[in-house]
């Protein structure tokens, strides 16, 4: 086997290896999706239970816990395989570190459930604890998208991350509404939080639409039941009125929970379709890579046949115009005259061009991800120091960037850098 041929086959095997590891990462994303969905349902049931002082949803909450434990066991098995696998890990060091932190946080779920059972914790405190855990799980999906080596799969991971984030905000809306409706009214903080969650969801779904495939967008637009959405909107408007809610024969808290659960279950079906699309994309790329390797083997067999020799490579000979150098040109031409070497050179040139294009697209995607994280961090600083809501902080940041003719990312970087400098001086 010629050296160039061995190198090309090694590159293909490396590409295949990376794709298979990426497929494993995508399977982990699917497991996380299912576990988050179970956690979201447990969080909603726990809020009704706590807000009603244990009078409602006691049995329903236990059912949700059992479902959550089942999906958690499946997810833990998959994650544990990353650490026990003797071969190269299926994830980068940063992603593995993120998973380790989430694993550690999972161990505190038992204590949280005991506190909820004994009502030793408020509904808001329980919601915050659930939110932090789910946020950590979503960060695993984000890092999976940020470290993926294939641009098309990266786009799909970015889309599913933002959809999962939007769905999580919908779950937080369900939890917030369950507290207010079950208690018989919304105070100002919960009313503002509800409005913020509705707006933040839309931004996530807008980003999802930007990165998603046409088929994924179709699933999203066709997946939401119109009647359910209309009922939720009606209850949202009721929640925004600064008057006590009228009691009915059936608790508004349970009605809200049922309607929002239908909406979130519809989102879960879309999420499942996204995960299936992602898995199919990985399988397709692996199959295509295998086919390319098979084609290389067929090419080698063809090149080994006793066909008539091809014409001399004139491109190299023509580099030398005078007679003294022509002998060197002829020797060089003869060295690359075989069909095998010329074909492999063409293949490697084509592959290099393709990899360069993929690298450029991947870098653009990663840049977009880094800028989004930077904007989110800047918004958090603005919210903390200016006592603004997230929406107000976003508008403040956008106006500042427009006033100074800078991009949102550039302005966000300035705010973060200034905050770091001020923090160092205080230290």
CSV table of C-alpha atoms in Angstrom, one decimal:
chain,number,residue,atom,x,y,z
A,1,UNK,CA,0.0,0.0,0.0
A,2,UNK,CA,1.4,3.4,-1.0
A,3,UNK,CA,2.0,6.0,1.7
A,4,UNK,CA,-0.5,8.4,0.3
A,5,UNK,CA,-3.1,5.6,0.2
A,6,UNK,CA,-2.5,4.7,3.8
A,7,UNK,CA,-2.8,8.3,4.9
A,8,UNK,CA,-6.1,8.8,3.0
A,9,UNK,CA,-7.5,5.6,4.5
A,10,UNK,CA,-6.3,6.6,8.0
A,11,UNK,CA,-8.1,10.0,7.5
A,12,UNK,CA,-11.3,8.2,6.5
A,13,UNK,CA,-11.1,5.9,9.5
A,14,UNK,CA,-10.5,8.9,11.8
A,15,UNK,CA,-13.5,10.6,10.3
A,16,UNK,CA,-15.6,7.4,10.8
A,17,UNK,CA,-14.4,7.2,14.4
A,18,UNK,CA,-15.3,10.8,15.1
A,19,UNK,CA,-18.8,10.3,13.6
A,20,UNK,CA,-19.4,7.3,15.7
A,21,UNK,CA,-18.4,9.1,18.9
A,22,UNK,CA,-20.6,12.0,17.8
A,23,UNK,CA,-23.5,9.6,17.4
A,24,UNK,CA,-23.0,8.4,21.0
A,25,UNK,CA,-23.1,12.1,22.1
A,26,UNK,CA,-26.3,12.6,20.2
A,27,UNK,CA,-27.8,9.5,22.0
A,28,UNK,CA,-26.9,11.1,25.3
A,29,UNK,CA,-28.7,14.2,24.2
A,30,UNK,CA,-31.8,12.0,23.6
A,31,UNK,CA,-31.5,10.5,27.1
A,32,UNK,CA,-31.2,14.0,28.6
A,33,UNK,CA,-34.2,15.1,26.7
A,34,UNK,CA,-36.3,12.3,28.2
A,35,UNK,CA,-35.0,12.9,31.7
A,36,UNK,CA,-35.6,16.6,31.6
A,37,UNK,CA,-39.2,16.0,30.4
A,38,UNK,CA,-39.7,13.7,33.4
A,39,UNK,CA,-38.2,16.3,35.8
A,40,UNK,CA,-40.4,19.0,34.4
A,41,UNK,CA,-43.5,17.0,35.1
A,42,UNK,CA,-42.3,16.2,38.6
A,43,UNK,CA,-41.6,19.9,39.2
A,44,UNK,CA,-45.1,20.9,38.1
A,45,UNK,CA,-46.8,18.3,40.3
A,46,UNK,CA,-44.6,19.3,43.2
A,47,UNK,CA,-45.6,22.9,42.9
A,48,UNK,CA,-49.3,22.1,43.0
A,49,UNK,CA,-48.6,19.8,46.0
A,50,UNK,CA,-46.7,22.5,47.9
A,51,UNK,CA,-49.0,25.4,46.9
A,52,UNK,CA,-52.1,23.4,48.1
A,53,UNK,CA,-50.3,22.5,51.4
A,54,UNK,CA,-50.3,18.8,50.4
A,55,UNK,CA,-54.0,18.6,49.6
A,56,UNK,CA,-53.6,18.1,45.9
A,57,UNK,CA,-51.5,16.0,43.6
A,58,UNK,CA,-49.9,13.8,46.3
A,59,UNK,CA,-50.5,10.5,44.3
A,60,UNK,CA,-49.8,12.3,41.0
A,61,UNK,CA,-46.5,13.5,42.3
A,62,UNK,CA,-45.5,10.0,43.3
A,63,UNK,CA,-46.2,8.8,39.8
A,64,UNK,CA,-44.1,11.5,38.3
A,65,UNK,CA,-41.2,10.6,40.7
A,66,UNK,CA,-41.3,6.9,39.6
A,67,UNK,CA,-41.2,8.0,35.9
A,68,UNK,CA,-38.3,10.3,36.7
A,69,UNK,CA,-36.4,7.6,38.4
A,70,UNK,CA,-36.8,5.3,35.5
A,71,UNK,CA,-35.5,7.8,32.9
A,72,UNK,CA,-32.7,8.8,35.3
A,73,UNK,CA,-31.5,5.2,35.5
A,74,UNK,CA,-31.3,4.9,31.7
A,75,UNK,CA,-29.5,8.2,31.4
A,76,UNK,CA,-27.0,7.3,34.2
A,77,UNK,CA,-26.2,4.0,32.5
A,78,UNK,CA,-25.3,5.9,29.3
A,79,UNK,CA,-23.2,8.5,31.1
A,80,UNK,CA,-21.5,5.9,33.2
A,81,UNK,CA,-20.3,4.1,30.0
A,82,UNK,CA,-18.3,7.3,29.1
A,83,UNK,CA,-16.2,6.9,32.2
A,84,UNK,CA,-15.9,3.0,32.1
A,85,UNK,CA,-15.1,2.8,28.4
A,86,UNK,CA,-11.4,1.8,27.9
A,87,UNK,CA,-11.3,3.4,24.4
A,88,UNK,CA,-11.1,7.1,23.6
A,89,UNK,CA,-14.0,8.9,25.3
A,90,UNK,CA,-17.0,9.7,23.2
A,91,UNK,CA,-16.8,13.4,24.4
A,92,UNK,CA,-14.3,16.1,25.0
A,93,UNK,CA,-12.8,17.0,28.3
A,94,UNK,CA,-15.0,20.0,28.8
A,95,UNK,CA,-18.2,18.0,28.0
A,96,UNK,CA,-17.1,15.2,30.4
A,97,UNK,CA,-16.4,17.8,33.2
A,98,UNK,CA,-19.9,19.2,32.6
A,99,UNK,CA,-21.5,15.8,32.8
A,100,UNK,CA,-19.5,15.1,36.1
A,101,UNK,CA,-21.0,18.2,37.7
A,102,UNK,CA,-24.5,17.3,36.6
A,103,UNK,CA,-24.0,13.8,38.0
A,104,UNK,CA,-23.0,15.3,41.3
A,105,UNK,CA,-26.1,17.5,41.3
A,106,UNK,CA,-28.3,14.5,40.6
A,107,UNK,CA,-27.3,13.0,43.9
A,108,UNK,CA,-29.2,15.8,45.7
A,109,UNK,CA,-32.6,14.9,44.2
A,110,UNK,CA,-33.4,12.5,47.0
A,111,UNK,CA,-33.0,15.2,49.7
A,112,UNK,CA,-35.1,17.6,47.6
A,113,UNK,CA,-38.0,15.1,47.3
A,114,UNK,CA,-37.9,14.5,51.1
A,115,UNK,CA,-38.2,18.2,51.7
A,116,UNK,CA,-41.1,18.5,49.4
A,117,UNK,CA,-42.8,15.5,50.9
A,118,UNK,CA,-42.6,17.0,54.4
A,119,UNK,CA,-43.4,20.5,53.1
A,120,UNK,CA,-40.1,21.7,54.6
A,121,UNK,CA,-39.5,23.9,51.5
A,122,UNK,CA,-41.6,26.5,49.7
A,123,UNK,CA,-42.9,26.0,46.1
A,124,UNK,CA,-40.6,28.8,44.9
A,125,UNK,CA,-37.5,27.2,46.6
A,126,UNK,CA,-38.4,23.8,45.1
A,127,UNK,CA,-38.8,25.3,41.6
A,128,UNK,CA,-35.5,27.1,41.9
A,129,UNK,CA,-33.7,23.8,42.8
A,130,UNK,CA,-35.3,21.9,39.9
A,131,UNK,CA,-34.5,24.8,37.6
A,132,UNK,CA,-30.8,24.7,38.5
A,133,UNK,CA,-30.6,21.0,37.8
A,134,UNK,CA,-32.3,21.2,34.5
A,135,UNK,CA,-30.1,24.2,33.6
A,136,UNK,CA,-27.1,22.0,34.2
A,137,UNK,CA,-28.5,19.3,32.0
A,138,UNK,CA,-29.2,21.8,29.2
A,139,UNK,CA,-25.6,23.0,29.5
A,140,UNK,CA,-24.5,19.4,28.6
A,141,UNK,CA,-26.5,19.7,25.4
A,142,UNK,CA,-25.0,23.2,24.7
A,143,UNK,CA,-21.5,21.9,25.1
A,144,UNK,CA,-22.3,18.9,22.9
A,145,UNK,CA,-23.3,21.4,20.2
A,146,UNK,CA,-20.3,23.6,20.8
A,147,UNK,CA,-17.8,20.7,20.5
A,148,UNK,CA,-19.4,18.8,17.6
A,149,UNK,CA,-17.1,18.4,14.7
A,150,UNK,CA,-19.6,18.3,11.8
A,151,UNK,CA,-21.3,21.6,10.8
A,152,UNK,CA,-24.6,20.0,9.8
A,153,UNK,CA,-24.9,18.0,13.1
A,154,UNK,CA,-23.8,21.2,15.0
A,155,UNK,CA,-26.7,23.1,13.4
A,156,UNK,CA,-29.1,20.3,14.4
A,157,UNK,CA,-27.7,20.3,18.0
A,158,UNK,CA,-28.0,24.1,18.2
A,159,UNK,CA,-31.6,23.8,17.1
A,160,UNK,CA,-32.5,21.1,19.5
A,161,UNK,CA,-30.7,22.9,22.4
A,162,UNK,CA,-32.8,26.1,21.8
A,163,UNK,CA,-36.0,24.1,21.5
A,164,UNK,CA,-35.2,22.2,24.7
A,165,UNK,CA,-34.5,25.6,26.4
A,166,UNK,CA,-37.8,27.0,25.2
A,167,UNK,CA,-39.6,23.9,26.4
A,168,UNK,CA,-37.9,24.3,29.8
A,169,UNK,CA,-39.1,27.9,30.0
A,170,UNK,CA,-42.6,26.6,29.2
A,171,UNK,CA,-42.1,24.2,32.1
A,172,UNK,CA,-41.1,27.0,34.4
A,173,UNK,CA,-44.2,28.9,33.2
A,174,UNK,CA,-46.3,25.9,34.1
A,175,UNK,CA,-44.7,25.8,37.6
A,176,UNK,CA,-45.1,29.5,38.1
A,177,UNK,CA,-48.8,29.4,37.0
A,178,UNK,CA,-49.5,26.4,39.2
A,179,UNK,CA,-48.3,28.4,42.2
A,180,UNK,CA,-50.4,31.4,41.4
A,181,UNK,CA,-53.6,29.7,40.3
A,182,UNK,CA,-53.5,27.1,43.2
A,183,UNK,CA,-53.0,29.9,45.7
A,184,UNK,CA,-55.9,31.9,44.3
A,185,UNK,CA,-53.9,34.9,42.9
A,186,UNK,CA,-50.6,36.2,41.6
A,187,UNK,CA,-48.4,38.7,43.4
A,188,UNK,CA,-46.4,41.2,41.4
A,189,UNK,CA,-43.1,39.1,41.3
A,190,UNK,CA,-44.9,36.0,40.0
A,191,UNK,CA,-46.9,38.0,37.5
A,192,UNK,CA,-43.8,39.6,36.1
A,193,UNK,CA,-42.0,36.2,36.0
A,194,UNK,CA,-44.9,34.7,34.0
A,195,UNK,CA,-44.7,37.5,31.4
A,196,UNK,CA,-40.9,37.2,31.2
A,197,UNK,CA,-41.2,33.4,30.7
A,198,UNK,CA,-43.6,33.9,27.8
A,199,UNK,CA,-41.3,36.4,26.1
A,200,UNK,CA,-38.2,34.3,26.6
A,201,UNK,CA,-39.8,31.2,25.2
A,202,UNK,CA,-40.5,33.0,22.0
A,203,UNK,CA,-36.9,34.1,21.6
A,204,UNK,CA,-35.7,30.5,22.0
A,205,UNK,CA,-38.2,29.2,19.5
A,206,UNK,CA,-37.1,32.0,17.0
A,207,UNK,CA,-33.5,30.8,17.3
A,208,UNK,CA,-34.6,27.2,16.9
A,209,UNK,CA,-36.4,28.1,13.7
A,210,UNK,CA,-33.3,29.8,12.4
A,211,UNK,CA,-31.1,26.7,12.8
A,212,UNK,CA,-33.7,23.9,12.3
A,213,UNK,CA,-34.2,22.0,9.1
A,214,UNK,CA,-37.4,22.5,7.1
A,215,UNK,CA,-38.8,19.2,8.3
A,216,UNK,CA,-38.1,20.2,12.0
A,217,UNK,CA,-39.9,23.5,11.5
A,218,UNK,CA,-42.8,21.7,10.0
A,219,UNK,CA,-43.1,19.4,13.1
A,220,UNK,CA,-43.0,22.5,15.3
A,221,UNK,CA,-45.7,24.4,13.4
A,222,UNK,CA,-48.0,21.4,13.2
A,223,UNK,CA,-47.4,20.1,16.7
A,224,UNK,CA,-49.2,22.5,19.0
A,225,UNK,CA,-53.0,21.9,19.6
A,226,UNK,CA,-54.8,25.2,18.8
A,227,UNK,CA,-57.5,24.7,21.4
A,228,UNK,CA,-54.9,24.0,24.1
A,229,UNK,CA,-53.0,27.1,23.1
A,230,UNK,CA,-56.1,29.2,23.2
A,231,UNK,CA,-57.0,27.9,26.7
A,232,UNK,CA,-53.5,28.7,28.0
A,233,UNK,CA,-53.7,32.2,26.5
A,234,UNK,CA,-57.0,32.8,28.3
A,235,UNK,CA,-55.5,31.8,31.6
A,236,UNK,CA,-52.4,33.9,31.0
A,237,UNK,CA,-54.6,37.0,30.6
A,238,UNK,CA,-56.4,36.1,33.8
A,239,UNK,CA,-53.1,35.8,35.6
A,240,UNK,CA,-52.1,39.3,34.5
A,241,UNK,CA,-55.1,41.0,36.1
A,242,UNK,CA,-54.3,42.4,39.6
A,243,UNK,CA,-57.5,41.0,41.2
A,244,UNK,CA,-58.1,37.8,43.2
A,245,UNK,CA,-59.0,34.8,41.0
A,246,UNK,CA,-62.6,33.5,41.3
A,247,UNK,CA,-62.8,29.9,42.7
A,248,UNK,CA,-64.6,27.3,40.6
A,249,UNK,CA,-65.7,23.8,41.1
A,250,UNK,CA,-62.4,22.6,39.7
A,251,UNK,CA,-59.2,24.2,40.8
A,252,UNK,CA,-57.8,26.7,38.3
A,253,UNK,CA,-54.4,25.4,39.3
A,254,UNK,CA,-55.2,21.9,38.1
A,255,UNK,CA,-56.8,23.3,34.9
A,256,UNK,CA,-53.7,25.3,34.2
A,257,UNK,CA,-51.5,22.3,34.9
A,258,UNK,CA,-53.5,20.1,32.6
A,259,UNK,CA,-53.5,22.6,29.7
A,260,UNK,CA,-49.8,23.5,30.0
A,261,UNK,CA,-49.0,19.8,30.3
A,262,UNK,CA,-50.7,19.1,27.0
A,263,UNK,CA,-48.7,21.9,25.4
A,264,UNK,CA,-45.4,20.6,26.9
A,265,UNK,CA,-46.3,17.0,25.9
A,266,UNK,CA,-46.8,18.3,22.3
A,267,UNK,CA,-43.4,20.0,22.5
A,268,UNK,CA,-42.0,16.6,23.7
A,269,UNK,CA,-43.3,14.9,20.6
A,270,UNK,CA,-41.5,17.6,18.5
A,271,UNK,CA,-38.4,17.2,20.6
A,272,UNK,CA,-38.5,13.4,19.9
A,273,UNK,CA,-38.8,14.1,16.2
A,274,UNK,CA,-35.7,16.4,16.4
A,275,UNK,CA,-33.8,13.7,18.3
A,276,UNK,CA,-34.8,11.1,15.7
A,277,UNK,CA,-33.7,13.4,12.9
A,278,UNK,CA,-30.4,14.0,14.6
A,279,UNK,CA,-29.9,10.3,15.1
A,280,UNK,CA,-30.8,9.6,11.4
A,281,UNK,CA,-28.4,12.3,10.3
A,282,UNK,CA,-25.5,10.7,12.3
A,283,UNK,CA,-26.4,7.2,10.8
A,284,UNK,CA,-26.5,8.7,7.3
A,285,UNK,CA,-23.1,10.3,7.7
A,286,UNK,CA,-21.6,7.1,9.1
A,287,UNK,CA,-23.0,5.1,6.2
A,288,UNK,CA,-21.7,7.6,3.7
A,289,UNK,CA,-18.2,7.5,5.2
A,290,UNK,CA,-18.2,3.7,5.1
A,291,UNK,CA,-19.3,3.9,1.4
A,292,UNK,CA,-16.4,6.2,0.7
A,293,UNK,CA,-14.0,3.8,2.3
A,294,UNK,CA,-15.4,1.0,0.3
A,295,UNK,CA,-15.0,3.1,-2.9
A,296,UNK,CA,-11.4,3.6,-2.0
A,297,UNK,CA,-10.8,-0.1,-1.8
A,298,UNK,CA,-12.6,-0.6,-5.2
A,299,UNK,CA,-10.4,2.2,-6.6
A,300,UNK,CA,-7.3,0.4,-5.3
A,301,UNK,CA,-8.3,-2.8,-7.0
A,302,UNK,CA,-9.0,-1.0,-10.3
A,303,UNK,CA,-5.7,0.8,-10.2
A,304,UNK,CA,-3.9,-2.5,-9.6
A,305,UNK,CA,-5.2,-3.8,-13.0
A,306,UNK,CA,-3.0,-4.0,-16.1
A,307,UNK,CA,-4.5,-1.1,-18.0
A,308,UNK,CA,-2.6,1.0,-20.5
A,309,UNK,CA,-0.5,3.7,-18.8
A,310,UNK,CA,-2.1,7.2,-18.9
A,311,UNK,CA,-0.4,10.1,-20.6
A,312,UNK,CA,2.4,12.0,-18.9
A,313,UNK,CA,1.3,14.7,-16.4
A,314,UNK,CA,1.9,17.8,-18.5
A,315,UNK,CA,1.1,20.3,-15.7
A,316,UNK,CA,4.4,19.5,-13.9
A,317,UNK,CA,6.5,19.3,-17.1
A,318,UNK,CA,5.2,22.6,-18.3
A,319,UNK,CA,6.6,24.3,-15.2
A,320,UNK,CA,10.0,24.2,-16.8
A,321,UNK,CA,10.5,26.2,-20.0
A,322,UNK,CA,14.2,25.7,-20.7
A,323,UNK,CA,15.9,22.5,-21.8
A,324,UNK,CA,18.3,22.0,-18.8
A,325,UNK,CA,15.4,21.8,-16.4
A,326,UNK,CA,13.1,19.7,-18.6
A,327,UNK,CA,14.9,16.5,-17.4
A,328,UNK,CA,13.9,17.3,-13.8
A,329,UNK,CA,10.3,17.9,-15.0
A,330,UNK,CA,10.2,14.6,-16.7
A,331,UNK,CA,11.4,12.7,-13.6
A,332,UNK,CA,8.9,14.4,-11.5
A,333,UNK,CA,6.1,13.7,-13.9
A,334,UNK,CA,7.1,10.0,-14.0
A,335,UNK,CA,7.0,9.8,-10.2
A,336,UNK,CA,3.3,10.8,-10.2
A,337,UNK,CA,2.4,9.1,-13.4
A,338,UNK,CA,0.6,6.1,-12.0
A,339,UNK,CA,-3.2,6.1,-11.9
A,340,UNK,CA,-3.2,5.3,-8.2
A,341,UNK,CA,-1.1,8.3,-7.1
A,342,UNK,CA,-2.8,10.8,-9.4
A,343,UNK,CA,-6.2,9.6,-8.3
A,344,UNK,CA,-5.3,9.8,-4.6
A,345,UNK,CA,-3.9,13.3,-5.1
A,346,UNK,CA,-7.1,14.4,-6.7
A,347,UNK,CA,-9.1,12.8,-3.9
A,348,UNK,CA,-7.0,14.4,-1.2
A,349,UNK,CA,-7.3,17.8,-2.8
A,350,UNK,CA,-11.1,17.5,-3.0
A,351,UNK,CA,-11.2,16.3,0.6
A,352,UNK,CA,-9.0,19.2,1.7
A,353,UNK,CA,-11.3,21.7,0.0
A,354,UNK,CA,-14.4,20.0,1.6
A,355,UNK,CA,-12.8,20.0,5.0
A,356,UNK,CA,-11.9,23.7,4.7
A,357,UNK,CA,-15.5,24.6,3.8
A,358,UNK,CA,-16.8,22.5,6.7
A,359,UNK,CA,-14.3,24.1,9.0
A,360,UNK,CA,-15.3,27.6,8.0
A,361,UNK,CA,-19.0,26.8,8.5
A,362,UNK,CA,-18.3,25.1,11.9
A,363,UNK,CA,-16.3,28.1,13.1
A,364,UNK,CA,-19.2,30.4,12.2
A,365,UNK,CA,-21.6,28.3,14.1
A,366,UNK,CA,-19.3,28.1,17.2
A,367,UNK,CA,-18.8,31.9,17.0
A,368,UNK,CA,-22.6,32.3,17.1
A,369,UNK,CA,-22.8,30.1,20.1
A,370,UNK,CA,-20.0,32.0,21.9
A,371,UNK,CA,-21.6,35.3,21.2
A,372,UNK,CA,-25.0,34.1,22.5
A,373,UNK,CA,-23.3,33.0,25.8
A,374,UNK,CA,-21.6,36.3,26.0
A,375,UNK,CA,-24.8,38.2,25.6
A,376,UNK,CA,-26.5,36.1,28.2
A,377,UNK,CA,-23.7,36.8,30.7
A,378,UNK,CA,-23.9,40.5,30.0
A,379,UNK,CA,-27.7,40.5,30.5
A,380,UNK,CA,-27.2,38.8,33.8
A,381,UNK,CA,-24.8,41.5,34.9
A,382,UNK,CA,-27.1,44.2,33.8
A,383,UNK,CA,-30.0,42.6,35.7
A,384,UNK,CA,-28.0,42.3,38.9
A,385,UNK,CA,-26.5,45.8,38.9
A,386,UNK,CA,-29.4,47.8,37.4
A,387,UNK,CA,-32.3,45.8,39.0
A,388,UNK,CA,-33.8,45.1,35.6
A,389,UNK,CA,-35.9,42.1,34.3
A,390,UNK,CA,-34.3,40.0,31.6
A,391,UNK,CA,-36.4,41.7,28.9
A,392,UNK,CA,-35.4,45.2,30.2
A,393,UNK,CA,-31.7,44.1,30.3
A,394,UNK,CA,-32.0,42.8,26.7
A,395,UNK,CA,-33.5,46.1,25.5
A,396,UNK,CA,-30.8,48.1,27.4
A,397,UNK,CA,-28.0,46.1,25.8
A,398,UNK,CA,-29.6,46.4,22.4
A,399,UNK,CA,-30.0,50.2,22.7
A,400,UNK,CA,-26.5,50.6,24.0
A,401,UNK,CA,-25.0,48.7,21.1
A,402,UNK,CA,-27.1,50.7,18.6
A,403,UNK,CA,-26.1,54.1,20.2
A,404,UNK,CA,-22.4,53.2,20.0
A,405,UNK,CA,-22.7,51.5,16.6
A,406,UNK,CA,-21.4,48.2,17.9
A,407,UNK,CA,-22.7,44.7,17.6
A,408,UNK,CA,-24.5,43.1,20.6
A,409,UNK,CA,-21.6,40.7,21.1
A,410,UNK,CA,-19.0,43.5,21.1
A,411,UNK,CA,-21.1,45.6,23.6
A,412,UNK,CA,-21.6,42.5,25.8
A,413,UNK,CA,-17.8,41.8,25.8
A,414,UNK,CA,-17.2,45.4,26.9
A,415,UNK,CA,-19.7,45.0,29.8
A,416,UNK,CA,-18.2,41.7,30.9
A,417,UNK,CA,-14.7,42.9,30.7
A,418,UNK,CA,-15.5,46.0,32.7
A,419,UNK,CA,-17.3,43.9,35.4
A,420,UNK,CA,-14.2,41.7,35.6
A,421,UNK,CA,-11.9,44.7,36.1
A,422,UNK,CA,-14.1,46.2,38.8
A,423,UNK,CA,-14.3,42.8,40.5
A,424,UNK,CA,-10.5,42.5,40.6
A,425,UNK,CA,-10.2,46.0,42.1
A,426,UNK,CA,-12.6,45.1,44.9
A,427,UNK,CA,-10.7,41.9,45.6
